[in-house]
Short mmCIF file of C-alpha atoms in Angstrom, two decimals:
data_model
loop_
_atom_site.label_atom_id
_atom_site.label_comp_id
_atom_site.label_asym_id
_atom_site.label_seq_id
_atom_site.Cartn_x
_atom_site.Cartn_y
_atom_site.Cartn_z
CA UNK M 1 172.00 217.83 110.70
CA UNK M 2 169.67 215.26 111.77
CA UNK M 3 165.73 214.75 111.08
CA UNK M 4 163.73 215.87 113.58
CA UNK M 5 162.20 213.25 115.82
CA UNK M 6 158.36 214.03 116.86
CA UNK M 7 157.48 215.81 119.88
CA UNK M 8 156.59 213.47 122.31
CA UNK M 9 153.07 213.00 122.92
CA UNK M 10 152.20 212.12 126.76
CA UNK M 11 150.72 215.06 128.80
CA UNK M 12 150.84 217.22 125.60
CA UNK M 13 149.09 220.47 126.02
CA UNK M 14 146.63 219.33 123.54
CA UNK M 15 144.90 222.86 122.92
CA UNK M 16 147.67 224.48 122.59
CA UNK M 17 149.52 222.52 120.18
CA UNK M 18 146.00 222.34 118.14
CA UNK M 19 146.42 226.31 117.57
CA UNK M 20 150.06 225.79 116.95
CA UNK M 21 149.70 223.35 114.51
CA UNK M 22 146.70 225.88 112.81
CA UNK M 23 149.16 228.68 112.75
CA UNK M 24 152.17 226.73 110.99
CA UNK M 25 149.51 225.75 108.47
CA UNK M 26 148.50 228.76 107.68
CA UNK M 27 151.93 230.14 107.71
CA UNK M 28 153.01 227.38 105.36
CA UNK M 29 149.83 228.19 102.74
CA UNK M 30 150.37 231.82 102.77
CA UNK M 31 154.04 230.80 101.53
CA UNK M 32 153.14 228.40 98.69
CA UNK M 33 149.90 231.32 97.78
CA UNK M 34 153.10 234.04 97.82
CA UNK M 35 154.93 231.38 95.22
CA UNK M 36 152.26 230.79 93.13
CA UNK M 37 151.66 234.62 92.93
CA UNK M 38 155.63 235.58 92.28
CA UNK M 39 155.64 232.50 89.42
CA UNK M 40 152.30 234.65 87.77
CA UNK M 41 154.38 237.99 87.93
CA UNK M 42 151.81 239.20 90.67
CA UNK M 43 155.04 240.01 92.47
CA UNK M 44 157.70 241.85 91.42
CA UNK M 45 160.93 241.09 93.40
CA UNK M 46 162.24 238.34 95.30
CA UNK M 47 160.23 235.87 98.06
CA UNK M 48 161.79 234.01 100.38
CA UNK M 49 159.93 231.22 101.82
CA UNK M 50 160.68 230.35 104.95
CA UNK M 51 159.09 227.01 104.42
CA UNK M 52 160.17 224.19 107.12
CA UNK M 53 161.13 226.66 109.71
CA UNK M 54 157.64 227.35 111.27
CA UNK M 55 158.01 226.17 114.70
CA UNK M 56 160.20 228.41 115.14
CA UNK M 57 157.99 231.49 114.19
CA UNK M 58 155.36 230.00 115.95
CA UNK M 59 157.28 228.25 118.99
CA UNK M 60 158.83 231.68 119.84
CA UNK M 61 155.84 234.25 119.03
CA UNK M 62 153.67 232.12 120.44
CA UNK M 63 154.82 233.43 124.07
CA UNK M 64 154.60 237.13 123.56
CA UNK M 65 152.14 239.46 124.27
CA UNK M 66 150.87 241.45 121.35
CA UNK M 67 152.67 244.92 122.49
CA UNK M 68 155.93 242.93 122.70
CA UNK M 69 158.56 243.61 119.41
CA UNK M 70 160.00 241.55 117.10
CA UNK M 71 162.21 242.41 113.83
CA UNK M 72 162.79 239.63 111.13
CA UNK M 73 164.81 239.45 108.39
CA UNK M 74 164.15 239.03 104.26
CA UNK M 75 162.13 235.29 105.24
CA UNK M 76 160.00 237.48 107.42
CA UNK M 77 156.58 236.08 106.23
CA UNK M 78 156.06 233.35 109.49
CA UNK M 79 157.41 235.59 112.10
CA UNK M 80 155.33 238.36 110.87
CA UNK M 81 152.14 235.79 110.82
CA UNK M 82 153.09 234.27 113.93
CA UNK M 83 152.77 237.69 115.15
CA UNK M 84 149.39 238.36 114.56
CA UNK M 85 149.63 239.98 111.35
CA UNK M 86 146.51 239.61 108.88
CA UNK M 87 147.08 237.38 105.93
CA UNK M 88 145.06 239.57 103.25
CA UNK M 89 147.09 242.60 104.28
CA UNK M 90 150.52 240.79 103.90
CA UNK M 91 149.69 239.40 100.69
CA UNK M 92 148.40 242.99 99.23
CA UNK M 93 151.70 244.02 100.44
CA UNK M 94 153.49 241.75 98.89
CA UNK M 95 151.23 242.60 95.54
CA UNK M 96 152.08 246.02 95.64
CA UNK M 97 148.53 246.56 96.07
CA UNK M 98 146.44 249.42 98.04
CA UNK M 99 145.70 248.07 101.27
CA UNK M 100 149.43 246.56 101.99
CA UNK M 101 150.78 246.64 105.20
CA UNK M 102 153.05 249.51 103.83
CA UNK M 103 150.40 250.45 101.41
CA UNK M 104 152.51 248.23 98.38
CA UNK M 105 155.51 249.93 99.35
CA UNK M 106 157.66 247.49 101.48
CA UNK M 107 157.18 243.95 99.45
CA UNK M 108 158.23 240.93 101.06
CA UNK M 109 161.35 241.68 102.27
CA UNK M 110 160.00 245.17 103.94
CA UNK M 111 156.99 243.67 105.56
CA UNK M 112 156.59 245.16 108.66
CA UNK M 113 152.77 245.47 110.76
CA UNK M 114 153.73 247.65 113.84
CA UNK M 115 150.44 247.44 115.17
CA UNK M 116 151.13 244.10 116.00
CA UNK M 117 154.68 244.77 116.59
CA UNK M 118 156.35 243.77 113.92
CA UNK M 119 159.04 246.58 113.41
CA UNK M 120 160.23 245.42 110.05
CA UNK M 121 161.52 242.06 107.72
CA UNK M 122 164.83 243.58 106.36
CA UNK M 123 166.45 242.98 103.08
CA UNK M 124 170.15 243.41 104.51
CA UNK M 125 171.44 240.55 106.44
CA UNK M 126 171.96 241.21 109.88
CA UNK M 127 171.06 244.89 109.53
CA UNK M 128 167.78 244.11 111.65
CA UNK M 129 169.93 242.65 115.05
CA UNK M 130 171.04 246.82 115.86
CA UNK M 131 167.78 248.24 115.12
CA UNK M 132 166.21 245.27 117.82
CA UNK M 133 168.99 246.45 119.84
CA UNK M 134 167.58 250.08 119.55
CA UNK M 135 164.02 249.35 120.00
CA UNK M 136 165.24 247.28 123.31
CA UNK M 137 167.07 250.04 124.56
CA UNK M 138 164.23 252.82 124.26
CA UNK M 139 161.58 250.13 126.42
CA UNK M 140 164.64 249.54 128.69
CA UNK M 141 164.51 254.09 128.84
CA UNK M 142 161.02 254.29 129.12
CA UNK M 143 160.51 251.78 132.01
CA UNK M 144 158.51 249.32 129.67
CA UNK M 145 157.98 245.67 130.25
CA UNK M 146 158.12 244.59 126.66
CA UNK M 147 160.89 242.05 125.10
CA UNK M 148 162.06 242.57 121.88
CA UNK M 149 162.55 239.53 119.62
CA UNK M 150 165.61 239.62 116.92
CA UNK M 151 165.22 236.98 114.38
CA UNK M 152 168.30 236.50 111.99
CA UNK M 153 169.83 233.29 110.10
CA UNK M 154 172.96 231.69 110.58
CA UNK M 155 174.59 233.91 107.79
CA UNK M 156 174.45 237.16 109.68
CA UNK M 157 176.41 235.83 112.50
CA UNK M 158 179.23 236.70 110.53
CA UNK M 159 178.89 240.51 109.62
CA UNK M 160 179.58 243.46 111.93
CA UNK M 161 176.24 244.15 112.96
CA UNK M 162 176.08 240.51 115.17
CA UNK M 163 178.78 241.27 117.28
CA UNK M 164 178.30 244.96 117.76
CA UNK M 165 174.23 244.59 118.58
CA UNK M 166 175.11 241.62 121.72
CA UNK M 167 177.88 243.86 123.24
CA UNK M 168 175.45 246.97 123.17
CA UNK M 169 172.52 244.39 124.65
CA UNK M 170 174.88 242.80 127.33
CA UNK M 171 176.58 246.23 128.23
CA UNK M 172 172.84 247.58 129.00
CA UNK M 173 171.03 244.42 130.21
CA UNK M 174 168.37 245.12 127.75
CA UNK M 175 165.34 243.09 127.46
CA UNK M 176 166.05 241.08 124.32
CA UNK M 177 166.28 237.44 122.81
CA UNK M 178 168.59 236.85 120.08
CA UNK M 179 167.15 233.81 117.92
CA UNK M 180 169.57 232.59 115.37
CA UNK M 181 167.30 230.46 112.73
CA UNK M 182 170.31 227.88 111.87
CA UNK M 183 169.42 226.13 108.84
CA UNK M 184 172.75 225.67 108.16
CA UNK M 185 172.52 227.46 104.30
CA UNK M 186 174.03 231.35 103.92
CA UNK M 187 172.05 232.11 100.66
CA UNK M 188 173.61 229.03 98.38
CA UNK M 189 176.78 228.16 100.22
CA UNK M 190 176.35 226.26 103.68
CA UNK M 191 177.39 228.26 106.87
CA UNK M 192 179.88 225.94 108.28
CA UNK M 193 182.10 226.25 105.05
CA UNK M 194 182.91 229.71 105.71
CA UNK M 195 182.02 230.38 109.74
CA UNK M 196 185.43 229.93 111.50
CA UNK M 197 185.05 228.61 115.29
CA UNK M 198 182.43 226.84 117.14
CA UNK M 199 179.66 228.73 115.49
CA UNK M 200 176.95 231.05 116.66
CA UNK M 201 176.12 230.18 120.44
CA UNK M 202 180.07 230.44 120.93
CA UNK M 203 180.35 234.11 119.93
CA UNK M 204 177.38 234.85 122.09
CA UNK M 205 178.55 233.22 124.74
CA UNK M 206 182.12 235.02 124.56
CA UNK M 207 180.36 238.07 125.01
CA UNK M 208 178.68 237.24 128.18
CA UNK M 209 175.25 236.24 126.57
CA UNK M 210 173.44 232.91 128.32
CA UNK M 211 173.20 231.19 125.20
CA UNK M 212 170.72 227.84 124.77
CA UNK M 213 170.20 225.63 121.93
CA UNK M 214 166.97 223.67 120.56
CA UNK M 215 165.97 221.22 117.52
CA UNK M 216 164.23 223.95 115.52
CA UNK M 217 161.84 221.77 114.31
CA UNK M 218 160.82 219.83 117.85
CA UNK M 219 157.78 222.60 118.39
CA UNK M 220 157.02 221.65 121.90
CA UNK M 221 161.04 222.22 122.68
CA UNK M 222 160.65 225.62 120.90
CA UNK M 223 157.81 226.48 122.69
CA UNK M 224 159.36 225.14 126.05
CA UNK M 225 163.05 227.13 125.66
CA UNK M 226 161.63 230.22 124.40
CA UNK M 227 158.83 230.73 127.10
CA UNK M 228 162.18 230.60 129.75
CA UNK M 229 164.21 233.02 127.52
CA UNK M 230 161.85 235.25 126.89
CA UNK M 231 161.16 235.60 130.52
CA UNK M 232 164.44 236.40 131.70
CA UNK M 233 165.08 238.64 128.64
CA UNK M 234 161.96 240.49 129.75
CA UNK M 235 163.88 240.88 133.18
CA UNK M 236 166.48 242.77 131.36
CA UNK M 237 168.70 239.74 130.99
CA UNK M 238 169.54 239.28 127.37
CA UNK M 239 169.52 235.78 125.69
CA UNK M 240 170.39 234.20 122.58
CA UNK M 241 168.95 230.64 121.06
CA UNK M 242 170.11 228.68 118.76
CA UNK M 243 167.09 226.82 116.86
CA UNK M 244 168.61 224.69 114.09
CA UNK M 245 166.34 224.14 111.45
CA UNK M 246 166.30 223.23 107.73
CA UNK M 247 164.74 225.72 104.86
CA UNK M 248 162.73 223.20 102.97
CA UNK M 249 162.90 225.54 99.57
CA UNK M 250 165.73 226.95 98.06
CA UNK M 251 166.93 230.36 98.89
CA UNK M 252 164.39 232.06 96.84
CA UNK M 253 161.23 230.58 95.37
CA UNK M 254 162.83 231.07 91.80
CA UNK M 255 165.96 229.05 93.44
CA UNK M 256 165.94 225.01 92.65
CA UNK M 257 168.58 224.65 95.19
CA UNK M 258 170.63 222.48 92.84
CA UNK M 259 173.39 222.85 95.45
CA UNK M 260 171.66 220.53 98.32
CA UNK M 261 172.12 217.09 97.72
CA UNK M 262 168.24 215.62 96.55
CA UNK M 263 169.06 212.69 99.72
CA UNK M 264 169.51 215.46 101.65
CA UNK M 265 166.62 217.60 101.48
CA UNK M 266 163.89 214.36 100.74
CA UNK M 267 165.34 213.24 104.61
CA UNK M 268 164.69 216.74 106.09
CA UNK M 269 161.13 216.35 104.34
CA UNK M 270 160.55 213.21 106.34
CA UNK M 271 161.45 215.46 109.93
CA UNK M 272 159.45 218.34 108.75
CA UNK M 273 158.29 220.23 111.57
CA UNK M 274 154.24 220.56 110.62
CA UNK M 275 154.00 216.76 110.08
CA UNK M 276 155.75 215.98 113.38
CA UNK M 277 153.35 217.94 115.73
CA UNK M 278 150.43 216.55 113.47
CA UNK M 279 151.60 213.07 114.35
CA UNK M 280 151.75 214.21 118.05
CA UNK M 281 148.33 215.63 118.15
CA UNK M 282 147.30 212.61 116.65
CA UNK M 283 149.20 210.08 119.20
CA UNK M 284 147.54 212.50 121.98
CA UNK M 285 144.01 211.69 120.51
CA UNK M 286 143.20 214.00 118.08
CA UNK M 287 140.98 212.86 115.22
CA UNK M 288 142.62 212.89 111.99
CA UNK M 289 139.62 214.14 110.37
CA UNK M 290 140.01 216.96 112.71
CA UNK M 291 143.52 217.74 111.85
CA UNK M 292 142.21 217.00 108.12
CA UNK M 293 140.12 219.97 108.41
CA UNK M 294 142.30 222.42 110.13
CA UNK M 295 144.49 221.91 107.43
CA UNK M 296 141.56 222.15 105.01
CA UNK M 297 140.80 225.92 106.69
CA UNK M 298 143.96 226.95 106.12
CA UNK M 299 144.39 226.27 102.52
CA UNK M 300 141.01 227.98 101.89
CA UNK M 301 142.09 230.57 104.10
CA UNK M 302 145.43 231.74 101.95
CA UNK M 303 143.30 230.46 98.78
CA UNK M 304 140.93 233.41 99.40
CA UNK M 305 143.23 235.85 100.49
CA UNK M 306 145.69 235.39 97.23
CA UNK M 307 142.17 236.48 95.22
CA UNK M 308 140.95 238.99 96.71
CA UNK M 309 144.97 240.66 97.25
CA UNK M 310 144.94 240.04 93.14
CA UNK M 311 141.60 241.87 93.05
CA UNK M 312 142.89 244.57 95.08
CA UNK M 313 143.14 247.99 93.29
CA UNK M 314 146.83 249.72 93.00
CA UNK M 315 147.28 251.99 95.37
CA UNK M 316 146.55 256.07 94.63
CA UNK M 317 149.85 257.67 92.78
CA UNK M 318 149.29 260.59 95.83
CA UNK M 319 150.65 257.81 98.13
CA UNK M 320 154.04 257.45 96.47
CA UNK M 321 155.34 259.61 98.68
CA UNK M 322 153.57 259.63 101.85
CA UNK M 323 155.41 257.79 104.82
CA UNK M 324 158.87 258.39 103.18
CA UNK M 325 161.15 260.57 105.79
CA UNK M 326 161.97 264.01 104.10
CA UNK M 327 164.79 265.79 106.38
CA UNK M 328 164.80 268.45 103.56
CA UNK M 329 168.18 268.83 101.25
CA UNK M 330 171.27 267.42 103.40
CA UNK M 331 173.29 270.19 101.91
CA UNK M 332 170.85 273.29 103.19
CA UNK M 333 172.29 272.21 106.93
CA UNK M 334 175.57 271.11 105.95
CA UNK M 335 176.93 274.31 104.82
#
């Protein structure tokens, strides 16, 4: 893959770039905050940053309406963010603390906020893509107007649940957009060493999906593909996108990533997607000591929110079992 080149600056939507830019920085604090707290034991089990993939959380949620759905998978943190979700609550969550999004219960790779919409990170690749199908299919039942949003990585294109959650969207014309986050790693071995054919779009394509395909880290292209997508997949047309992108970290934050060449990953550095749009902003005539301080906000922003989450009582041992689905002993109906 290829650095990213910076989105071009002439008749940039200056304002709305600014807030983009605000939300990938704060996406990309609350990450290194979650690190620092899983390297002080403050989290037990695994985080997955999704650092270097932001514009795509933020190009794609950035055109949805708060009512609309999305699902993400075990590097849920940005899309959750990017959602609306409050920082403080996600990082209580991910804590284990009183207060969590799931009251302590979910952890990283359960994080879920359905009052903004955000239906669930998963832990099992692909697993999410069928439940978006699901959630599509009951607004499509209903009569709603919301799109659902499936975020999964490159890796789950190859298990069951990929193929069988586009044929049930296409069959039904269900308002959905696929968005495969290519970063071309499945956990610690890349993709294209064990993907047979021409890759993701391909398959979707084979099944009748309109497939389209961006430079995951080019925000303004983000922003620009999904607002299209996600207005036809509102329409009841499904879509998929293909955003290739580059995860900046290894595959956890207790990964070094030994397996990425070091040329490799200090040239994706240089096409990182935050300092691109910064460099955009700035060629559009943004102050750098305005883009100085935005950045500034942010990092106070996660600062505070990692204290007072480690502050944050543990939650009451009544809770333990509150929210967890009791259908009574399987074996009282079976027999």
């Amino acid at each position: 893959m290829s650095a990213a080149q910076p989105p071009r600056a002439p008749n940039l939507n200056v304002e709305r770039y600014r807030g983009f830019y605000q939300e990938m920085l704060r996406i990309r604090e609350f990450e290194l905050a979650a690190i620092r707290a899983a390297e002080a034991n403050l989290v037990l089990g695994a985080i997955h940053p999704s650092i270097g993939q932001e514009a795509v959380a933020v190009g794609v949620c950035g055109n949805l309406e708060r009512a609309d759905i999305i699902l993400s998978t075990h590097r849920g943190h940005g899309h959750t963010m990017a959602k609306g979700a409050d920082p403080l609550t996600m990082m209580r969550e991910l804590m284990g603390r009183a207060g969590g999004t799931s009251q302590g219960k979910g952890g990283s790779m359960h994080i879920a906020d359905f009052g903004v919409g955000m239906l669930g990170a998963n832990g099992v690749v692909a697993a999410n893509i069928n439940i978006a199908v699901g959630a599509a299919h009951a607004i499509k039942l209903r009569g709603g107007d919301e799109v659902v949003i499936c975020f999964f990585g490159d890796g789950a294109t190859n298990r069951g649940p990929f193929l069988e959650g586009l044929n049930w969207a296409g069959v039904f014309n269900l308002p959905i957009l696929f968005v495969c986050e290519d970063n071309g790693f499945a956990a610690t071995t890349r993709t294209s060493a064990m993907t047979a054919g021409a890759g993701p779009a391909a398959r979707a394509a084979a099944i009748g999906i309109e497939t389209a395909e961006v430079d995951g880290n080019d925000l303004v292209a983000v922003d620009e593909v999904a607002r299209d997508l996600i207005a036809e997949a509102r329409r009841g047309k499904p879509r998929f996108l293909l955003a290739r992108t580059y995860r900046l970290t290894g595959h956890t934050s207790f990964d070094p990533a030994a397996y990425r060449p070091s040329d490799e990953v200090d040239a994706r550095w240089r096409g990182e997607p935050i300092a691109a749009i910064r460099s955009a902003l700035r060629d559009a005539g943004e102050e750098e000591a305005d883009l100085d301080a935005i950045a500034e906000a942010a990092k106070a922003e996660m600062i505070a929110a990692f204290e007072a989450a480690k502050a944050t009582d543990w939650p009451e041992k009544a809770l333990a079992y509150a929210d967890v689905q009791d259908i009574g002993d399987p074996r009282e109906g079976a027999f």
